PDB file of C-alpha atoms and ligand atoms in Angstrom:
ATOM      1  CA  MET J1498      -0.478  -0.159  -0.019  1.00  0.00           C
ATOM      2  CA  THR J1499       1.395   3.569  -1.239  1.00  0.00           C
ATOM      3  CA  ASP J1500       2.622   5.396   2.086  1.00  0.00           C
ATOM      4  CA  PHE J1501       1.508   8.826   1.238  1.00  0.00           C
ATOM      5  CA  ASN J1502       2.863   9.996   4.698  1.00  0.00           C
ATOM      6  CA  ALA J1503       6.738   9.383   3.004  1.00  0.00           C
ATOM      7  CA  MET J1504       5.743  11.544   0.435  1.00  0.00           C
ATOM      8  CA  ILE J1505       5.029  14.174   2.085  1.00  0.00           C
ATOM      9  CA  ASP J1506       7.988  13.354   4.529  1.00  0.00           C
ATOM     10  CA  THR J1507      10.346  13.576   1.053  1.00  0.00           C
ATOM     11  CA  LEU J1508       8.272  16.469  -0.416  1.00  0.00           C
ATOM     12  CA  VAL J1509       8.938  18.746   2.535  1.00  0.00           C
ATOM     13  CA  SER J1510      12.730  17.292   2.624  1.00  0.00           C
ATOM     14  CA  CYS J1511      12.885  18.911  -0.725  1.00  0.00           C
ATOM     15  CA  ASP J1512      14.536  15.528  -2.204  1.00  0.00           C
ATOM     16  CA  ALA J1513      13.349  15.265  -5.840  1.00  0.00           C
ATOM     17  CA  ASP J1514      14.595  12.359  -6.428  1.00  0.00           C
ATOM     18  CA  LYS J1515      13.485  10.513  -3.760  1.00  0.00           C
ATOM     19  CA  LEU J1516      10.254  12.044  -4.699  1.00  0.00           C
ATOM     20  CA  THR J1517      10.393  10.885  -8.755  1.00  0.00           C
ATOM     21  CA  GLY J1518      10.797   7.477  -7.135  1.00  0.00           C
ATOM     22  CA  LEU J1519       7.782   7.745  -4.506  1.00  0.00           C
ATOM     23  CA  VAL J1520       5.209   8.654  -7.195  1.00  0.00           C
ATOM     24  CA  ASN J1521       7.031   5.432  -9.618  1.00  0.00           C
ATOM     25  CA  ASP J1522       6.835   3.481  -7.161  1.00  0.00           C
ATOM     26  CA  ALA J1523       3.289   4.449  -6.328  1.00  0.00           C
ATOM     27  CA  LEU J1524       2.153   4.515  -9.471  1.00  0.00           C
ATOM     28  CA  ALA J1525       3.784   0.419 -10.480  1.00  0.00           C
ATOM     29  CA  GLU J1526       1.720  -0.512  -7.609  1.00  0.00           C
ATOM     30  CA  ASN J1527      -1.730   0.700  -9.556  1.00  0.00           C
ATOM     31  CA  THR J1528      -2.789   3.933  -6.662  1.00  0.00           C
ATOM     32  CA  PRO J1529      -4.854   6.450  -8.342  1.00  0.00           C
ATOM     33  CA  ALA J1530      -2.619   9.469 -10.429  1.00  0.00           C
ATOM     34  CA  GLY J1531      -5.249  11.572  -8.586  1.00  0.00           C
ATOM     35  CA  ASP J1532      -4.272  10.024  -4.695  1.00  0.00           C
ATOM     36  CA  ILE J1533      -1.177  10.761  -5.720  1.00  0.00           C
ATOM     37  CA  LEU J1534      -1.622  14.027  -6.655  1.00  0.00           C
ATOM     38  CA  ASN J1535      -4.350  14.763  -3.861  1.00  0.00           C
ATOM     39  CA  LYS J1536      -2.826  11.915  -0.830  1.00  0.00           C
ATOM     40  CA  GLY J1537       0.821  13.228  -1.130  1.00  0.00           C
ATOM     41  CA  LEU J1538       1.874  15.831  -3.336  1.00  0.00           C
ATOM     42  CA  ILE J1539      -1.079  18.453  -2.101  1.00  0.00           C
ATOM     43  CA  ALA J1540      -1.157  17.403   1.238  1.00  0.00           C
ATOM     44  CA  GLY J1541       2.707  17.966   1.450  1.00  0.00           C
ATOM     45  CA  MET J1542       2.578  21.112   0.071  1.00  0.00           C
ATOM     46  CA  ASP J1543       0.254  21.796   2.831  1.00  0.00           C
ATOM     47  CA  ILE J1544       3.229  21.227   5.550  1.00  0.00           C
ATOM     48  CA  VAL J1545       5.809  23.405   3.335  1.00  0.00           C
ATOM     49  CA  GLY J1546       3.317  25.925   3.350  1.00  0.00           C
ATOM     50  CA  GLU J1547       2.954  26.349   7.467  1.00  0.00           C
ATOM     51  CA  LYS J1548       6.305  25.703   7.905  1.00  0.00           C
ATOM     52  CA  MET J1549       6.934  28.900   5.939  1.00  0.00           C
ATOM     53  CA  GLU J1550       4.629  30.775   7.400  1.00  0.00           C
ATOM     54  CA  ASN J1551       6.237  29.660  10.845  1.00  0.00           C
ATOM     55  CA  GLY J1552       9.799  30.302   9.947  1.00  0.00           C
ATOM     56  CA  GLU J1553      10.511  27.452   9.052  1.00  0.00           C
ATOM     57  CA  MET J1554      10.920  26.883   5.895  1.00  0.00           C
ATOM     58  CA  PHE J1555      12.710  29.642   3.425  1.00  0.00           C
ATOM     59  CA  ILE J1556      12.608  30.335   0.361  1.00  0.00           C
ATOM     60  CA  PRO J1557      15.427  28.834  -1.097  1.00  0.00           C
ATOM     61  CA  GLU J1558      14.179  25.324   0.142  1.00  0.00           C
ATOM     62  CA  VAL J1559      10.403  25.905  -0.805  1.00  0.00           C
ATOM     63  CA  LEU J1560      11.635  26.502  -3.921  1.00  0.00           C
ATOM     64  CA  MET J1561      13.133  23.590  -3.985  1.00  0.00           C
ATOM     65  CA  ALA J1562       9.856  21.756  -3.143  1.00  0.00           C
ATOM     66  CA  ALA J1563       7.819  23.750  -5.697  1.00  0.00           C
ATOM     67  CA  GLN J1564      10.122  22.172  -8.426  1.00  0.00           C
ATOM     68  CA  ALA J1565      10.282  18.740  -6.583  1.00  0.00           C
ATOM     69  CA  MET J1566       6.627  19.002  -6.845  1.00  0.00           C
ATOM     70  CA  GLY J1567       6.180  20.268 -10.563  1.00  0.00           C
ATOM     71  CA  SER J1568       8.903  16.656 -11.585  1.00  0.00           C
ATOM     72  CA  CYS J1569       6.074  14.841 -10.485  1.00  0.00           C
ATOM     73  CA  LEU J1570       3.463  17.099 -11.837  1.00  0.00           C
ATOM     74  CA  ASP J1571       4.600  15.714 -15.004  1.00  0.00           C
ATOM     75  CA  ILE J1572       4.706  11.835 -14.061  1.00  0.00           C
ATOM     76  CA  LEU J1573       1.297  12.397 -13.218  1.00  0.00           C
ATOM     77  CA  LYS J1574       0.522  14.444 -16.209  1.00  0.00           C
ATOM     78  CA  PRO J1575      -0.924  12.116 -18.667  1.00  0.00           C
ATOM     79  CA  LEU J1576      -2.069  10.403 -16.489  1.00  0.00           C
ATOM     80  CA  LEU J1577      -4.770  12.745 -14.702  1.00  0.00           C
ATOM     81  CA  GLY J1578      -7.486  12.901 -17.978  1.00  0.00           C
ATOM     82  CA  ASP J1579     -10.847  13.232 -18.016  1.00  0.00           C
ATOM     83  CA  ASP J1580     -12.344  10.499 -20.742  1.00  0.00           C
ATOM     84  CA  ASP J1581     -14.829  12.706 -21.469  1.00  0.00           C
ATOM     85  CA  ALA J1582     -12.768  15.726 -23.852  1.00  0.00           C
ATOM     86  CA  SER J1583     -14.945  17.792 -25.175  1.00  0.00           C
ATOM     87  CA  SER J1584     -14.413  20.477 -28.012  1.00  0.00           C
ATOM     88  CA  GLY J1585     -11.336  22.614 -28.240  1.00  0.00           C
ATOM     89  CA  ALA J1586     -12.449  25.390 -26.891  1.00  0.00           C
ATOM     90  CA  ARG J1587      -9.818  28.503 -25.877  1.00  0.00           C
ATOM     91  CA  VAL J1588      -9.014  29.361 -22.657  1.00  0.00           C
ATOM     92  CA  VAL J1589      -6.302  32.306 -21.978  1.00  0.00           C
ATOM     93  CA  ILE J1590      -4.726  31.073 -18.019  1.00  0.00           C
ATOM     94  CA  GLY J1591      -1.849  33.141 -15.989  1.00  0.00           C
ATOM     95  CA  THR J1592      -0.746  33.896 -12.816  1.00  0.00           C
ATOM     96  CA  VAL J1593      -1.934  38.071 -12.275  1.00  0.00           C
ATOM     97  CA  LYS J1594       0.043  40.802 -12.739  1.00  0.00           C
ATOM     98  CA  GLY J1595       3.199  40.464  -9.644  1.00  0.00           C
ATOM     99  CA  ASP J1596       2.409  36.506  -8.512  1.00  0.00           C
ATOM    100  CA  LEU J1597       5.070  34.705  -9.334  1.00  0.00           C
ATOM    101  CA  HIS J1598       2.585  31.479  -7.976  1.00  0.00           C
ATOM    102  CA  ASP J1599       2.352  28.570 -10.719  1.00  0.00           C
ATOM    103  CA  ILE J1600       1.946  25.253  -9.941  1.00  0.00           C
ATOM    104  CA  GLY J1601      -1.906  25.464  -8.841  1.00  0.00           C
ATOM    105  CA  LYS J1602      -2.179  27.309 -12.253  1.00  0.00           C
ATOM    106  CA  ASN J1603      -0.050  24.880 -14.331  1.00  0.00           C
ATOM    107  CA  LEU J1604      -2.784  21.625 -12.571  1.00  0.00           C
ATOM    108  CA  VAL J1605      -5.301  23.625 -13.932  1.00  0.00           C
ATOM    109  CA  ALA J1606      -4.268  24.224 -17.430  1.00  0.00           C
ATOM    110  CA  MET J1607      -3.101  20.011 -17.083  1.00  0.00           C
ATOM    111  CA  MET J1608      -6.224  19.279 -16.244  1.00  0.00           C
ATOM    112  CA  MET J1609      -8.583  21.646 -18.391  1.00  0.00           C
ATOM    113  CA  GLU J1610      -6.159  20.340 -21.699  1.00  0.00           C
ATOM    114  CA  SER J1611      -6.489  17.044 -20.395  1.00  0.00           C
ATOM    115  CA  ALA J1612     -10.882  18.019 -20.677  1.00  0.00           C
ATOM    116  CA  GLY J1613      -9.504  18.369 -24.622  1.00  0.00           C
ATOM    117  CA  LEU J1614      -9.281  22.316 -24.139  1.00  0.00           C
ATOM    118  CA  GLU J1615      -7.371  24.590 -26.041  1.00  0.00           C
ATOM    119  CA  VAL J1616      -5.227  25.957 -23.342  1.00  0.00           C
ATOM    120  CA  HIS J1617      -2.456  29.128 -23.787  1.00  0.00           C
ATOM    121  CA  ASN J1618      -0.458  29.436 -20.534  1.00  0.00           C
ATOM    122  CA  LEU J1619       0.794  32.592 -20.296  1.00  0.00           C
ATOM    123  CA  GLY J1620       2.640  31.849 -17.005  1.00  0.00           C
ATOM    124  CA  VAL J1621       3.292  34.078 -14.294  1.00  0.00           C
ATOM    125  CA  ASP J1622       2.730  37.947 -12.973  1.00  0.00           C
ATOM    126  CA  ILE J1623       0.843  38.775 -15.659  1.00  0.00           C
ATOM    127  CA  PRO J1624      -0.426  42.301 -16.290  1.00  0.00           C
ATOM    128  CA  PRO J1625      -4.343  42.698 -17.324  1.00  0.00           C
ATOM    129  CA  GLU J1626      -3.323  44.354 -20.839  1.00  0.00           C
ATOM    130  CA  ASP J1627      -1.190  41.165 -21.885  1.00  0.00           C
ATOM    131  CA  PHE J1628      -4.756  39.194 -20.736  1.00  0.00           C
ATOM    132  CA  VAL J1629      -6.422  41.544 -22.840  1.00  0.00           C
ATOM    133  CA  SER J1630      -4.322  40.760 -26.013  1.00  0.00           C
ATOM    134  CA  GLU J1631      -4.126  36.918 -25.621  1.00  0.00           C
ATOM    135  CA  ILE J1632      -7.309  37.046 -25.335  1.00  0.00           C
ATOM    136  CA  GLU J1633      -8.043  38.452 -28.797  1.00  0.00           C
ATOM    137  CA  LYS J1634      -5.095  37.411 -30.792  1.00  0.00           C
ATOM    138  CA  LYS J1635      -6.634  33.416 -29.200  1.00  0.00           C
ATOM    139  CA  ASP J1636     -10.419  34.401 -29.989  1.00  0.00           C
ATOM    140  CA  ALA J1637     -10.732  33.145 -26.785  1.00  0.00           C
ATOM    141  CA  GLN J1638     -14.141  32.057 -24.643  1.00  0.00           C
ATOM    142  CA  ILE J1639     -12.019  31.510 -21.322  1.00  0.00           C
ATOM    143  CA  VAL J1640      -9.908  33.241 -19.592  1.00  0.00           C
ATOM    144  CA  CYS J1641      -8.505  31.782 -15.822  1.00  0.00           C
ATOM    145  CA  LEU J1642      -6.828  34.050 -13.128  1.00  0.00           C
ATOM    146  CA  SER J1643      -4.883  32.881 -10.972  1.00  0.00           C
ATOM    147  CA  ALA J1644      -3.622  34.216  -7.169  1.00  0.00           C
ATOM    148  CA  LEU J1645      -1.976  33.094  -4.068  1.00  0.00           C
ATOM    149  CA  LEU J1646      -1.482  36.187  -2.417  1.00  0.00           C
ATOM    150  CA  THR J1647      -3.826  38.570  -0.815  1.00  0.00           C
ATOM    151  CA  THR J1648      -1.343  41.188  -2.141  1.00  0.00           C
ATOM    152  CA  THR J1649      -2.317  40.188  -5.771  1.00  0.00           C
ATOM    153  CA  MET J1650      -6.261  39.929  -5.834  1.00  0.00           C
ATOM    154  CA  PRO J1651      -6.658  43.109  -6.144  1.00  0.00           C
ATOM    155  CA  ALA J1652      -5.122  42.640  -9.946  1.00  0.00           C
ATOM    156  CA  MET J1653      -7.755  40.148 -10.554  1.00  0.00           C
ATOM    157  CA  LYS J1654     -10.064  43.176 -10.154  1.00  0.00           C
ATOM    158  CA  GLN J1655      -7.863  44.829 -12.395  1.00  0.00           C
ATOM    159  CA  THR J1656      -8.141  42.350 -15.421  1.00  0.00           C
ATOM    160  CA  VAL J1657     -10.970  42.295 -14.911  1.00  0.00           C
ATOM    161  CA  ASP J1658     -11.669  45.669 -15.596  1.00  0.00           C
ATOM    162  CA  ALA J1659      -9.277  45.659 -18.162  1.00  0.00           C
ATOM    163  CA  ILE J1660     -11.121  42.768 -19.850  1.00  0.00           C
ATOM    164  CA  VAL J1661     -14.437  44.990 -19.492  1.00  0.00           C
ATOM    165  CA  GLU J1662     -12.910  48.256 -20.855  1.00  0.00           C
ATOM    166  CA  SER J1663     -10.863  47.066 -24.111  1.00  0.00           C
ATOM    167  CA  GLY J1664     -15.022  45.921 -25.168  1.00  0.00           C
ATOM    168  CA  LEU J1665     -14.434  41.725 -25.065  1.00  0.00           C
ATOM    169  CA  ARG J1666     -16.201  41.245 -21.831  1.00  0.00           C
ATOM    170  CA  ASP J1667     -19.206  39.692 -23.894  1.00  0.00           C
ATOM    171  CA  GLN J1668     -16.717  37.204 -25.480  1.00  0.00           C
ATOM    172  CA  VAL J1669     -15.631  35.612 -22.330  1.00  0.00           C
ATOM    173  CA  LYS J1670     -16.015  33.567 -19.280  1.00  0.00           C
ATOM    174  CA  ILE J1671     -13.794  34.444 -16.379  1.00  0.00           C
ATOM    175  CA  MET J1672     -13.280  32.375 -14.096  1.00  0.00           C
ATOM    176  CA  VAL J1673     -10.987  33.059 -10.679  1.00  0.00           C
ATOM    177  CA  GLY J1674      -9.279  30.432  -8.174  1.00  0.00           C
ATOM    178  CA  GLY J1675      -5.909  30.292  -6.269  1.00  0.00           C
ATOM    179  CA  ALA J1676      -5.536  29.195  -1.894  1.00  0.00           C
ATOM    180  CA  PRO J1677      -7.198  33.175  -0.999  1.00  0.00           C
ATOM    181  CA  VAL J1678      -9.515  33.178  -3.585  1.00  0.00           C
ATOM    182  CA  THR J1679     -13.179  32.512  -2.496  1.00  0.00           C
ATOM    183  CA  GLN J1680     -16.814  32.869  -4.418  1.00  0.00           C
ATOM    184  CA  ALA J1681     -17.394  36.274  -3.076  1.00  0.00           C
ATOM    185  CA  PHE J1682     -14.131  37.452  -4.122  1.00  0.00           C
ATOM    186  CA  ALA J1683     -15.523  36.537  -7.391  1.00  0.00           C
ATOM    187  CA  ASP J1684     -19.087  37.634  -7.112  1.00  0.00           C
ATOM    188  CA  GLU J1685     -17.540  40.938  -5.755  1.00  0.00           C
ATOM    189  CA  ILE J1686     -15.325  41.512  -8.712  1.00  0.00           C
ATOM    190  CA  GLY J1687     -17.738  40.464 -11.471  1.00  0.00           C
ATOM    191  CA  ALA J1688     -15.885  37.340 -12.761  1.00  0.00           C
ATOM    192  CA  ASP J1689     -17.969  33.909 -13.498  1.00  0.00           C
ATOM    193  CA  GLY J1690     -16.726  31.476 -11.690  1.00  0.00           C
ATOM    194  CA  PHE J1691     -15.055  31.029  -8.423  1.00  0.00           C
ATOM    195  CA  ALA J1692     -13.230  27.009  -8.506  1.00  0.00           C
ATOM    196  CA  ALA J1693     -11.395  25.205  -5.444  1.00  0.00           C
ATOM    197  CA  ASP J1694      -8.992  23.093  -7.646  1.00  0.00           C
ATOM    198  CA  ALA J1695      -7.804  21.927 -10.795  1.00  0.00           C
ATOM    199  CA  GLY J1696     -10.570  19.415 -11.496  1.00  0.00           C
ATOM    200  CA  SER J1697     -13.458  22.288 -10.685  1.00  0.00           C
ATOM    201  CA  ALA J1698     -11.895  24.414 -12.704  1.00  0.00           C
ATOM    202  CA  SER J1699     -12.171  21.817 -15.485  1.00  0.00           C
ATOM    203  CA  LYS J1700     -15.814  21.057 -15.178  1.00  0.00           C
ATOM    204  CA  MET J1701     -16.522  24.498 -14.829  1.00  0.00           C
ATOM    205  CA  ALA J1702     -14.927  25.475 -17.666  1.00  0.00           C
ATOM    206  CA  LYS J1703     -16.616  22.641 -19.629  1.00  0.00           C
ATOM    207  CA  SER J1704     -20.032  23.746 -18.449  1.00  0.00           C
ATOM    208  CA  PHE J1705     -19.491  27.382 -20.041  1.00  0.00           C
ATOM    209  CA  ILE J1706     -18.707  25.949 -22.670  1.00  0.00           C
ATOM    210  CA  SER J1707     -20.946  22.780 -23.150  1.00  0.00           C
TER     211      SER J1707
HETATM  212 CO1  B1M Z1240       4.370  31.729  -1.682  1.00  0.00          CO
HETATM  213  N1  B1M Z1240       2.719  31.982   0.018  1.00  0.00           N
HETATM  214  N2  B1M Z1240       5.573  33.368  -1.447  1.00  0.00           N
HETATM  215  N3  B1M Z1240       5.859  30.575  -2.581  1.00  0.00           N
HETATM  216  N4  B1M Z1240       3.822  30.018  -0.794  1.00  0.00           N
HETATM  217  C1  B1M Z1240       2.173  31.153   0.264  1.00  0.00           C
HETATM  218  C2  B1M Z1240       1.132  30.901  -0.632  1.00  0.00           C
HETATM  219  C3  B1M Z1240       1.627  31.390   1.451  1.00  0.00           C
HETATM  220  C4  B1M Z1240       0.374  30.804   2.035  1.00  0.00           C
HETATM  221  C5  B1M Z1240       2.682  30.500   2.472  1.00  0.00           C
HETATM  222  C6  B1M Z1240       2.313  30.864   4.021  1.00  0.00           C
HETATM  223  O1  B1M Z1240       2.465  31.894   4.376  1.00  0.00           O
HETATM  224  N5  B1M Z1240       1.463  29.942   4.371  1.00  0.00           N
HETATM  225  C7  B1M Z1240       1.983  32.691   1.701  1.00  0.00           C
HETATM  226  C8  B1M Z1240       0.683  33.710   0.899  1.00  0.00           C
HETATM  227  C9  B1M Z1240      -0.067  34.618   2.582  1.00  0.00           C
HETATM  228  C10 B1M Z1240      -1.291  35.329   1.459  1.00  0.00           C
HETATM  229  O2  B1M Z1240      -0.736  35.910   0.449  1.00  0.00           O
HETATM  230  N6  B1M Z1240      -2.356  35.699   2.084  1.00  0.00           N
HETATM  231  C11 B1M Z1240       3.046  33.291   0.753  1.00  0.00           C
HETATM  232  C12 B1M Z1240       3.976  34.722   0.443  1.00  0.00           C
HETATM  233  C13 B1M Z1240       4.296  34.973   1.316  1.00  0.00           C
HETATM  234  C14 B1M Z1240       4.742  34.466  -0.601  1.00  0.00           C
HETATM  235  C15 B1M Z1240       5.911  35.617  -0.018  1.00  0.00           C
HETATM  236  C16 B1M Z1240       5.273  36.598  -0.181  1.00  0.00           C
HETATM  237  C17 B1M Z1240       6.991  34.849   0.707  1.00  0.00           C
HETATM  238  C18 B1M Z1240       8.619  36.102   0.996  1.00  0.00           C
HETATM  239  O3  B1M Z1240       9.141  36.181  -0.440  1.00  0.00           O
HETATM  240  N7  B1M Z1240       8.472  36.673   2.133  1.00  0.00           N
HETATM  241  C19 B1M Z1240       6.864  35.595  -2.267  1.00  0.00           C
HETATM  242  C20 B1M Z1240       5.738  36.319  -2.684  1.00  0.00           C
HETATM  243  C21 B1M Z1240       6.383  35.854  -4.529  1.00  0.00           C
HETATM  244  C22 B1M Z1240       5.427  36.429  -5.747  1.00  0.00           C
HETATM  245  O4  B1M Z1240       4.587  35.600  -5.727  1.00  0.00           O
HETATM  246  N8  B1M Z1240       5.598  37.832  -5.893  1.00  0.00           N
HETATM  247  C23 B1M Z1240       6.674  33.741  -2.238  1.00  0.00           C
HETATM  248  C24 B1M Z1240       6.716  32.726  -2.717  1.00  0.00           C
HETATM  249  C25 B1M Z1240       6.763  31.635  -3.091  1.00  0.00           C
HETATM  250  C26 B1M Z1240       8.511  30.604  -4.053  1.00  0.00           C
HETATM  251  C27 B1M Z1240       8.193  31.106  -5.311  1.00  0.00           C
HETATM  252  C28 B1M Z1240       8.707  30.039  -3.045  1.00  0.00           C
HETATM  253  C29 B1M Z1240       7.271  29.426  -3.991  1.00  0.00           C
HETATM  254  C30 B1M Z1240       6.082  28.791  -5.785  1.00  0.00           C
HETATM  255  C31 B1M Z1240       7.316  28.210  -6.096  1.00  0.00           C
HETATM  256  C32 B1M Z1240       6.284  27.530  -8.198  1.00  0.00           C
HETATM  257  O5  B1M Z1240       5.257  28.571  -7.334  1.00  0.00           O
HETATM  258  N9  B1M Z1240       6.606  27.589  -8.790  1.00  0.00           N
HETATM  259  C33 B1M Z1240       6.398  29.399  -3.574  1.00  0.00           C
HETATM  260  C34 B1M Z1240       4.718  28.736  -2.701  1.00  0.00           C
HETATM  261  C35 B1M Z1240       5.373  27.005  -2.793  1.00  0.00           C
HETATM  262  C36 B1M Z1240       4.357  28.327  -1.998  1.00  0.00           C
HETATM  263  C37 B1M Z1240       3.432  27.709  -0.884  1.00  0.00           C
HETATM  264  C38 B1M Z1240       4.040  26.863   0.149  1.00  0.00           C
HETATM  265  C39 B1M Z1240       2.545  26.141  -2.107  1.00  0.00           C
HETATM  266  C40 B1M Z1240       1.646  26.908  -3.208  1.00  0.00           C
HETATM  267  C41 B1M Z1240       1.478  25.693  -3.447  1.00  0.00           C
HETATM  268  O6  B1M Z1240       2.141  25.341  -4.723  1.00  0.00           O
HETATM  269  N10 B1M Z1240       0.117  25.019  -3.989  1.00  0.00           N
HETATM  270  C42 B1M Z1240       1.907  28.021  -0.512  1.00  0.00           C
HETATM  271  C43 B1M Z1240       1.779  27.962   0.730  1.00  0.00           C
HETATM  272  C44 B1M Z1240       0.362  27.409   0.404  1.00  0.00           C
HETATM  273  O7  B1M Z1240      -0.941  27.569  -0.759  1.00  0.00           O
HETATM  274  N11 B1M Z1240      -0.164  26.140   1.535  1.00  0.00           N
HETATM  275  C45 B1M Z1240       2.271  29.677  -0.615  1.00  0.00           C
HETATM  276  C46 B1M Z1240      -0.052  23.526  -4.471  1.00  0.00           C
HETATM  277  C47 B1M Z1240      -0.682  23.916  -5.245  1.00  0.00           C
HETATM  278  C48 B1M Z1240      -1.621  22.268  -6.118  1.00  0.00           C
HETATM  279  O8  B1M Z1240      -1.986  24.592  -5.161  1.00  0.00           O
HETATM  280  O9  B1M Z1240      -1.798  26.523  -5.387  1.00  0.00           O
HETATM  281  O10 B1M Z1240      -3.517  26.384  -3.936  1.00  0.00           O
HETATM  282  P1  B1M Z1240      -2.642  25.922  -5.334  1.00  0.00           P
HETATM  283  O11 B1M Z1240      -3.851  25.520  -6.348  1.00  0.00           O
HETATM  284  C49 B1M Z1240      -4.780  24.925  -5.796  1.00  0.00           C
HETATM  285  C50 B1M Z1240      -6.059  25.838  -6.024  1.00  0.00           C
HETATM  286  O12 B1M Z1240      -5.618  27.206  -5.888  1.00  0.00           O
HETATM  287  C51 B1M Z1240      -6.921  25.895  -7.007  1.00  0.00           C
HETATM  288  O13 B1M Z1240      -6.527  24.569  -8.047  1.00  0.00           O
HETATM  289  C52 B1M Z1240      -5.190  24.251  -7.895  1.00  0.00           C
HETATM  290  C53 B1M Z1240      -4.524  22.922  -8.231  1.00  0.00           C
HETATM  291  O14 B1M Z1240      -5.689  22.701  -7.376  1.00  0.00           O
HETATM  292  N12 B1M Z1240      -6.373  27.450  -8.642  1.00  0.00           N
HETATM  293  C54 B1M Z1240      -7.170  27.788  -8.559  1.00  0.00           C
HETATM  294  C55 B1M Z1240      -5.197  28.121  -8.441  1.00  0.00           C
HETATM  295  N13 B1M Z1240      -5.266  28.791  -9.401  1.00  0.00           N
HETATM  296  C56 B1M Z1240      -6.800  28.934  -9.760  1.00  0.00           C
HETATM  297  C57 B1M Z1240      -6.581  29.138 -10.576  1.00  0.00           C
HETATM  298  C58 B1M Z1240      -8.582  28.768 -11.240  1.00  0.00           C
HETATM  299  C59 B1M Z1240      -8.819  27.975 -10.749  1.00  0.00           C
HETATM  300  C60 B1M Z1240      -8.265  26.994  -9.143  1.00  0.00           C
HETATM  301  O15 B1M Z1240      -8.715  29.899 -11.949  1.00  0.00           O
HETATM  302  C61 B1M Z1240      -9.831  29.187 -12.248  1.00  0.00           C
END
């Protein structure tokens, strides 16, 4: 049986090689990729967050843990698919201006790609005007904004406002997410939807285009 605690401890100790080994072992034991993600990797990253907050882990270590998790996501990516592949609708996704967190956003992009959506991932620290020009360029139907910091949540509102000012608001559904974001905040800034995790983000995107 897969020892998720070992995975959590290994992520917290930032040992990428050992962690990818544990993920491969778990897959060889037929552990579902979703369980590895949620019970091992995301649970481990939550502990990293607590340790960061308590001053027990510092930025360089947190970055190493993030890189270790990224390597594991590369392994899990083909296995996190969604059988119910849909239409190839175009999605633009990015982390808003001032924010460098990308693991959760990449997970959302990954799940949406697996669901058959055409995803344009802009990266991190994306200013409102870049979201606007990409929506226009790609003729996107959905835009997803990610923020992990309370201090960058206002950049979500600025991005929504920029989309409204550009005249593209009627063309796109705007979805928001990230640890500090809530449904109430989504409503407040005029987004169409809030998703708490990558799976529900993918489902919501598909519901918007169906
Ligand atoms: Co940062 N960081 N960080 N960090 N970091 C947090 C977010 C924090 C909560 C840690 C803490 O103190 N407990 C805290 C924020 C506090 C706050 O604002 N309330 C924090 C801080 C303070 C900071 C710095 C300011 C630290 C400093 O410099 N003093 C700094 C800011 C840099 C910046 O962005 N300008 C900073 C830097 C970093 C690193 C660069 C070292 C690194 C990021 C590396 C990277 O992403 N490549 C990092 C990390 C790794 C974290 C924690 C530990 C983990 C984040 C993560 O990847 N989680 C985080 C603590 C935590 O969250 N427990 C923390 C795993 C990921 C799968 O979950 O991103 O929540 P998450 O994504 C989920 C959902 O939220 C949702 O789906 C995802 C999958 O289910 N989701 C969406 C996300 N985006 C979505 C978009 C959608 C829908 C759903 O669109 C529709």
